[in-house]
Structures are given as C-alpha cells and as structure tokens.
Coordinates of C-alpha atoms and ligand atoms in Angstrom, one line a residue:
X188 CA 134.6 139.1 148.9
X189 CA 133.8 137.1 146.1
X190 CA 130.5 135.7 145.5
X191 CA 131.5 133.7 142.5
X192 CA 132.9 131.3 141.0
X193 CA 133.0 132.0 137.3
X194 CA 136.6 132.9 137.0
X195 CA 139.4 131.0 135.9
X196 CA 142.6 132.2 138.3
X197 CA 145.0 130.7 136.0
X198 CA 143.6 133.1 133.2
X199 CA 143.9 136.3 136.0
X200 CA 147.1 135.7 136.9
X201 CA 148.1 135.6 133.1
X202 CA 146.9 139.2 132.9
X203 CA 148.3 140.4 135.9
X204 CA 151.9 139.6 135.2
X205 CA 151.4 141.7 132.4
X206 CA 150.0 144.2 134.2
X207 CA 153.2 146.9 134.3
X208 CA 153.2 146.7 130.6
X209 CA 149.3 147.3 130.1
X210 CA 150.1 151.0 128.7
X211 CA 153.3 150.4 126.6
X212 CA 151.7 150.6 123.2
X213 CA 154.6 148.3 122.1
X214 CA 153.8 145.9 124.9
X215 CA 151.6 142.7 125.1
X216 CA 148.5 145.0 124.8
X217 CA 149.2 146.5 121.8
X218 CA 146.8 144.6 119.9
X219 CA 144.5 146.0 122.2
X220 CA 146.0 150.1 121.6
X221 CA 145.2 149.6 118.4
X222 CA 142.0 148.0 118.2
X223 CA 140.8 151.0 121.4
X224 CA 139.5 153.3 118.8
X225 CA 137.4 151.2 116.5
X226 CA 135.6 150.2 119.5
X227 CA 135.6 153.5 121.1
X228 CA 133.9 154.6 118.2
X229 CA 131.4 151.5 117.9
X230 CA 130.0 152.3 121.2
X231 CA 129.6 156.0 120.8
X232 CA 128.0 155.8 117.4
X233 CA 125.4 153.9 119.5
X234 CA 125.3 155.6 123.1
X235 CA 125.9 159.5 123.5
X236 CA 128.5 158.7 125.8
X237 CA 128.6 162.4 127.6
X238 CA 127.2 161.9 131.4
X239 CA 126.1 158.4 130.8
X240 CA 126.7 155.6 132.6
X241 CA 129.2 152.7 132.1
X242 CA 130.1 149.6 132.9
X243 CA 133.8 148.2 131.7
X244 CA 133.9 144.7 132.8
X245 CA 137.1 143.1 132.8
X246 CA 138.7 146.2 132.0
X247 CA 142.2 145.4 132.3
X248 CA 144.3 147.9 132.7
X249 CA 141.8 150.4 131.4
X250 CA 142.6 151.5 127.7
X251 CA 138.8 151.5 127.1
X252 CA 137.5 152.6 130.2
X253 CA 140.0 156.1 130.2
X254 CA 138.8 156.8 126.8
X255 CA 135.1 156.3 127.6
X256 CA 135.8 158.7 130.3
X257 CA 137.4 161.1 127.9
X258 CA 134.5 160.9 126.0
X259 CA 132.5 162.3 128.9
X260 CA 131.1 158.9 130.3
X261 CA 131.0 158.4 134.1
X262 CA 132.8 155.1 134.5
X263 CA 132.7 152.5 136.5
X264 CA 135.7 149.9 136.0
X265 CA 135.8 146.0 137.0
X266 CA 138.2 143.4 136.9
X267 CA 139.3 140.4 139.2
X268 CA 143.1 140.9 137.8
X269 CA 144.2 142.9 141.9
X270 CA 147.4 144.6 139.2
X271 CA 145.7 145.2 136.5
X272 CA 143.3 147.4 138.6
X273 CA 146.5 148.7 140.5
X274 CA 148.0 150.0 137.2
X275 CA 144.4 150.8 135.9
X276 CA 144.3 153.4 139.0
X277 CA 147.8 154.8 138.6
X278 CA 147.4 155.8 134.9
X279 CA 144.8 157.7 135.9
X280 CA 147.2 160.5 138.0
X281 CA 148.7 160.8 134.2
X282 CA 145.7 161.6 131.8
X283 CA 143.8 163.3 135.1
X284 CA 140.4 161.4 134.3
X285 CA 138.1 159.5 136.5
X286 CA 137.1 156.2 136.4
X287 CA 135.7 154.2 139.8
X288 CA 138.1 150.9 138.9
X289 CA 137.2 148.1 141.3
X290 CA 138.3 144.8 142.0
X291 CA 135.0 143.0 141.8
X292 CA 133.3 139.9 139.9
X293 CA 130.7 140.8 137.4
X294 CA 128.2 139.2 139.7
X295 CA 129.3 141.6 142.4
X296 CA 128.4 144.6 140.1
X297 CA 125.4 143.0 139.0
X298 CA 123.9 142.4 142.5
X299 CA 125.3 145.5 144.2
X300 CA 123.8 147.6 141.2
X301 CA 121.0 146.1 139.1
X302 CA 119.4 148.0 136.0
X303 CA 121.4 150.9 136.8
X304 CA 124.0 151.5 133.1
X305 CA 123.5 152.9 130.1
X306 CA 126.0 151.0 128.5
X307 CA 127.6 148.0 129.6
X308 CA 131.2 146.5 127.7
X309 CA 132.5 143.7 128.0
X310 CA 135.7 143.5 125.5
X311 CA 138.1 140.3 125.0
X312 CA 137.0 139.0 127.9
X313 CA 134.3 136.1 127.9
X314 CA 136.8 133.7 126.2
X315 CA 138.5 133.6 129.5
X316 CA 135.5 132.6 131.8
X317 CA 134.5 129.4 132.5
X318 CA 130.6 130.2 132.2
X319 CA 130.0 132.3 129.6
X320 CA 126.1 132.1 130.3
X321 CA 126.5 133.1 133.6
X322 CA 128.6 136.3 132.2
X323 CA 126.3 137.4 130.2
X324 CA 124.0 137.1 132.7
X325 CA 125.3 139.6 135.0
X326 CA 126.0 141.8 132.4
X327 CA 122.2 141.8 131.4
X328 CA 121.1 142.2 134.8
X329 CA 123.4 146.0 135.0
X330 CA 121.6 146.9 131.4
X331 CA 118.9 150.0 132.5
X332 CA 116.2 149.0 130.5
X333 CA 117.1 150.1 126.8
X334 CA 120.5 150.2 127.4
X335 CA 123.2 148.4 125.1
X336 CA 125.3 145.9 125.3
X337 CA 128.8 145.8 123.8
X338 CA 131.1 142.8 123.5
X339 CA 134.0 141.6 121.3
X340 CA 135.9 138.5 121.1
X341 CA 137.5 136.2 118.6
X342 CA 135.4 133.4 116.9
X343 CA 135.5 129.8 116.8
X344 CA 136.8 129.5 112.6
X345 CA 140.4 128.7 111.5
X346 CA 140.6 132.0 110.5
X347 CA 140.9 132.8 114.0
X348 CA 142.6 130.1 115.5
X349 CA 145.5 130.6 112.9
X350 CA 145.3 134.4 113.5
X351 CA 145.4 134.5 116.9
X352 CA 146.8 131.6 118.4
X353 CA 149.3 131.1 115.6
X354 CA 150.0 134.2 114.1
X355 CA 149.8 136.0 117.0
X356 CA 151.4 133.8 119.8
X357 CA 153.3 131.7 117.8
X358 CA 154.8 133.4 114.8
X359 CA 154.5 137.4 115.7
X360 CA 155.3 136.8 119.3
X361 CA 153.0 139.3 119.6
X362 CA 151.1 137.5 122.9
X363 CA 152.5 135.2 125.0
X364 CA 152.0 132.1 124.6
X365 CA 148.7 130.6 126.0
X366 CA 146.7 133.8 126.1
X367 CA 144.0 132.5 124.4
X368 CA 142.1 128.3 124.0
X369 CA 140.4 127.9 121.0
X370 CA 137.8 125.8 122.1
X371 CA 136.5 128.7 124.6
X372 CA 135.8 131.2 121.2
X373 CA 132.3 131.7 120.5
X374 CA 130.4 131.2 117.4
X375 CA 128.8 134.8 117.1
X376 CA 125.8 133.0 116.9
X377 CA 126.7 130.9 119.9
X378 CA 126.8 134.4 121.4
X379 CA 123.9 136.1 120.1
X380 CA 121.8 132.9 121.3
X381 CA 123.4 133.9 125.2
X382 CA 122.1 137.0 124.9
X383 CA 118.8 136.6 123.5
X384 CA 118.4 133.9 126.8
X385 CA 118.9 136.7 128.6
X386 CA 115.9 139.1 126.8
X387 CA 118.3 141.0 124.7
X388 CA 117.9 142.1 121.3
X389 CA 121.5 141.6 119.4
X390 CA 121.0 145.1 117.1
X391 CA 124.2 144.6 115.2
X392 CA 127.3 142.2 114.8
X393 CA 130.4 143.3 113.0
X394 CA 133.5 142.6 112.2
X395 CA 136.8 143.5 113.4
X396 CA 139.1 143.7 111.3
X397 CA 143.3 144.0 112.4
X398 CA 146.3 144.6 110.5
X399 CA 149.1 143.7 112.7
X400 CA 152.3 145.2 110.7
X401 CA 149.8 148.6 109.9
X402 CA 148.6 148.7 113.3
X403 CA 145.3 149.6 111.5
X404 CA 142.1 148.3 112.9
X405 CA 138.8 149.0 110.7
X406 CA 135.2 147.6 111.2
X407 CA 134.0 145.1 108.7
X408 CA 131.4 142.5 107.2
X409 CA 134.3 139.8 108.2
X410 CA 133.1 138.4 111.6
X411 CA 135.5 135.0 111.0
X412 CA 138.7 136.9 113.5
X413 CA 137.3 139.1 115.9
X414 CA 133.8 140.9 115.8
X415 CA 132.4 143.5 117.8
X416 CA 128.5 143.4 118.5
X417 CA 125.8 145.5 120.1
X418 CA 122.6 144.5 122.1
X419 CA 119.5 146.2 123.7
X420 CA 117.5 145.8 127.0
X421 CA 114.6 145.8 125.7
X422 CA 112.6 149.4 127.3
Ligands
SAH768 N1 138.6 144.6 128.3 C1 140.0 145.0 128.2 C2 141.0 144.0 128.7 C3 140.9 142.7 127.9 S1 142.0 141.4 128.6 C4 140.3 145.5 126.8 O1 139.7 145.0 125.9 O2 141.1 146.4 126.7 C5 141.0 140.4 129.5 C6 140.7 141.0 130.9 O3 139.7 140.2 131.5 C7 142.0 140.8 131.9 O4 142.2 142.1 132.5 C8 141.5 139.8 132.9 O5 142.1 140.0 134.2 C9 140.0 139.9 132.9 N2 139.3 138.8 133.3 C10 139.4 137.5 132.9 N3 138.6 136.7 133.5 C11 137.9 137.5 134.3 C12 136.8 137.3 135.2 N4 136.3 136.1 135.4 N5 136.3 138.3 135.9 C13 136.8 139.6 135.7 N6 137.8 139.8 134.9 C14 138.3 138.8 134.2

C-alpha cells in the first residue's frame, strides 16, 4: 500500500516504459552506465561497503544497487516504478547477486525501518518528486546514527539546463524528451539547507563531471551540471 503521496505518476510511468532498456548500456540509461562508477566509488571512499547496510532509493533498474552489492553491501532496493523493479529483479538471475528490490515509497522504508542503514543513496531522483523536503526526510529518518547520506542530481544553472535538457534531450537524443523540468533542480545549497533541516551534517559536495561522446565521467570542483554530495547523521 502506499502511505504517500510524494510521487509524481506521470514521472514513474516515464521510467517504467523504459524499463526493458534499463541494462542496454547504449539505451536511455546510458548516461547513468557511465556515470555508475564515479559514484560507486564516491560512496565507498566514504563507507566500507563490505557487510553494511544500504538503502538505494529510487533505484531504477538497479545499476547502482548490483554494484553496491558486488562490493559486498547487503542491499535493500526501492522504487515506485512496478517494471523498473521487475527488470531490477531479473538482472539479478544474470550477475547472481542479491539485492531485496521492493516496490515501496521512501516513507514506507522509512517507517517500516527507522535508524536501521549505514548508507542511504538516493541518485537522480529528488528532481522527480513533488516534495523534496519530505524526501529527504525519510531518507534521514533510515540514516543509523553516523551513517551517510549520498545524493546526486543536476542543479538549477544554465549550465545544466542547456546540458541536460538541451544537449541531452534535445540535440544528443540521448533522453527522451521530458525526462527532466528545470524548475524542479536544486541549488546545491537549496539541498544542503534540506538536509541540515533534517540534523545532517553535508561533509562534502562535488561535482560530477560527464563527457557524453567519451563516455568518461570524473569527479570535480564543477558543481554547475550534476554534483554528487555526502552527509552524516550526526552519532
Ligand atoms: N537511482 C537510479 C535511477 C535514477 S532514475 C540511478 O541513478 O541509477 C529515477 C528513478 O526514480 C526512476 O526509477 C523512477 O521510477 C524513480 N522515482 C521517481 N520518483 C519516485 C518516487 N516518488 N518514489 C520512488 N521512486 C521514484
């Protein structure tokens, strides 16, 4: 059942339909396949991943949450998208790793298992909710005490809006069209004031940088795209 309302089923259903094509690192996702190992390696620099446990929220069809898994993380997979958790599932019988992918709200997880990760992630996702507050929220209320937070999305600059509405939908083709609506981006200070509401500490905001005809993703001091960032419960 759902207990909430802090979804936008226009924006699921935009996701689903892409849904067969989630692991085709030529598809729709393939900014996503290339951007998996940056932030792969974000989060392990900062949690030692091996029997810990994680959160993936709004994990699509689970790039990250297989290859937190890989990494020895015991994970637990949400997203509201019913095929994107279908195909999430079945790539599993292919790489033989475990990840407990549910269709469940954030506020689900967050009431059904309070305090109880030691990392939580939350990637390209809160500039599809209605209520980012009441994300980051429920993502807070998972954190164990001194676990961290990790989040990406794309911020609220030209930069961005010419990078990944128009370069990317528009010009490259590269996402459909209407993926993303500018005035839902977030300011990384916009951001980091949502989480410090919520008690956290933001430890580190970085940039993520993308080279679409490379394929090469890199972190950097450029936060004006796409930025990564990392916040503690406090202990
Ligand atoms: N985090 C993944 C997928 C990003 S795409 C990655 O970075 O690889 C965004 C995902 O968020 C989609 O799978 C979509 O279904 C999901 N999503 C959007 N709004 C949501 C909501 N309110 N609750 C749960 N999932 C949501």
């Amino acid at each position: 059942m759902q207990t909430t309302e802090n979804v936008s089923h226009k924006e699921i259903a935009r996701f689903d339909k892409l849904a067969s094509r989630w692991w085709d690192p030529d598809g729709e996702s393939r900014p996503l396949h290339d951007l998996n190992p940056v932030r792969l390696d974000y989060v392990s620099a900062r949690v030692p991943l091996r029997g810990a446990r994680v959160a993936d929220v709004g994990c699509g069809g689970g790039l990250l949450s297989e290859a937190l898994a890989r990494a020895g993380a015991d994970v637990v997979g949400i997203d509201l998208g019913l095929k994107v958790i279908e195909i999430a599932r079945l790539h599993l019988h292919e790489t033989h790793l475990q990840v407990d992918y549910r269709k469940q709200s954030s506020t689900e997880l967050a009431a059904a298992e309070p305090a109880s990760f030691d990392a939580v992630c939350c990637m390209e996702m809160i500039e599809h909710v209605p209520d980012p507050a009441a994300l980051v929220h429920d993502l807070a209320v998972m954190l164990k005490p001194g676990a961290r937070l990790f989040m990406s999305t794309l911020n609220r600059t030209p930069a961005a809006f010419g990078a990944a509405i128009i370069g990317a939908e528009y010009i490259a083709r590269l996402l459909p069209r209407g993926t993303h609506h500018y005035a839902q981006f977030l300011k990384p200070s916009e951001l980091a004031r949502l989480l410090r509401h919520e008690g956290l500490e933001v430890e580190d905001i970085s940039g993520l940088g993308y080279n679409p005809l490379s394929r090469k993703a890199w972190l950097s001091r450029f936060t004006a795209i796409n930025y990564l960032l990392c916040a503690r419960k406090p202990a």
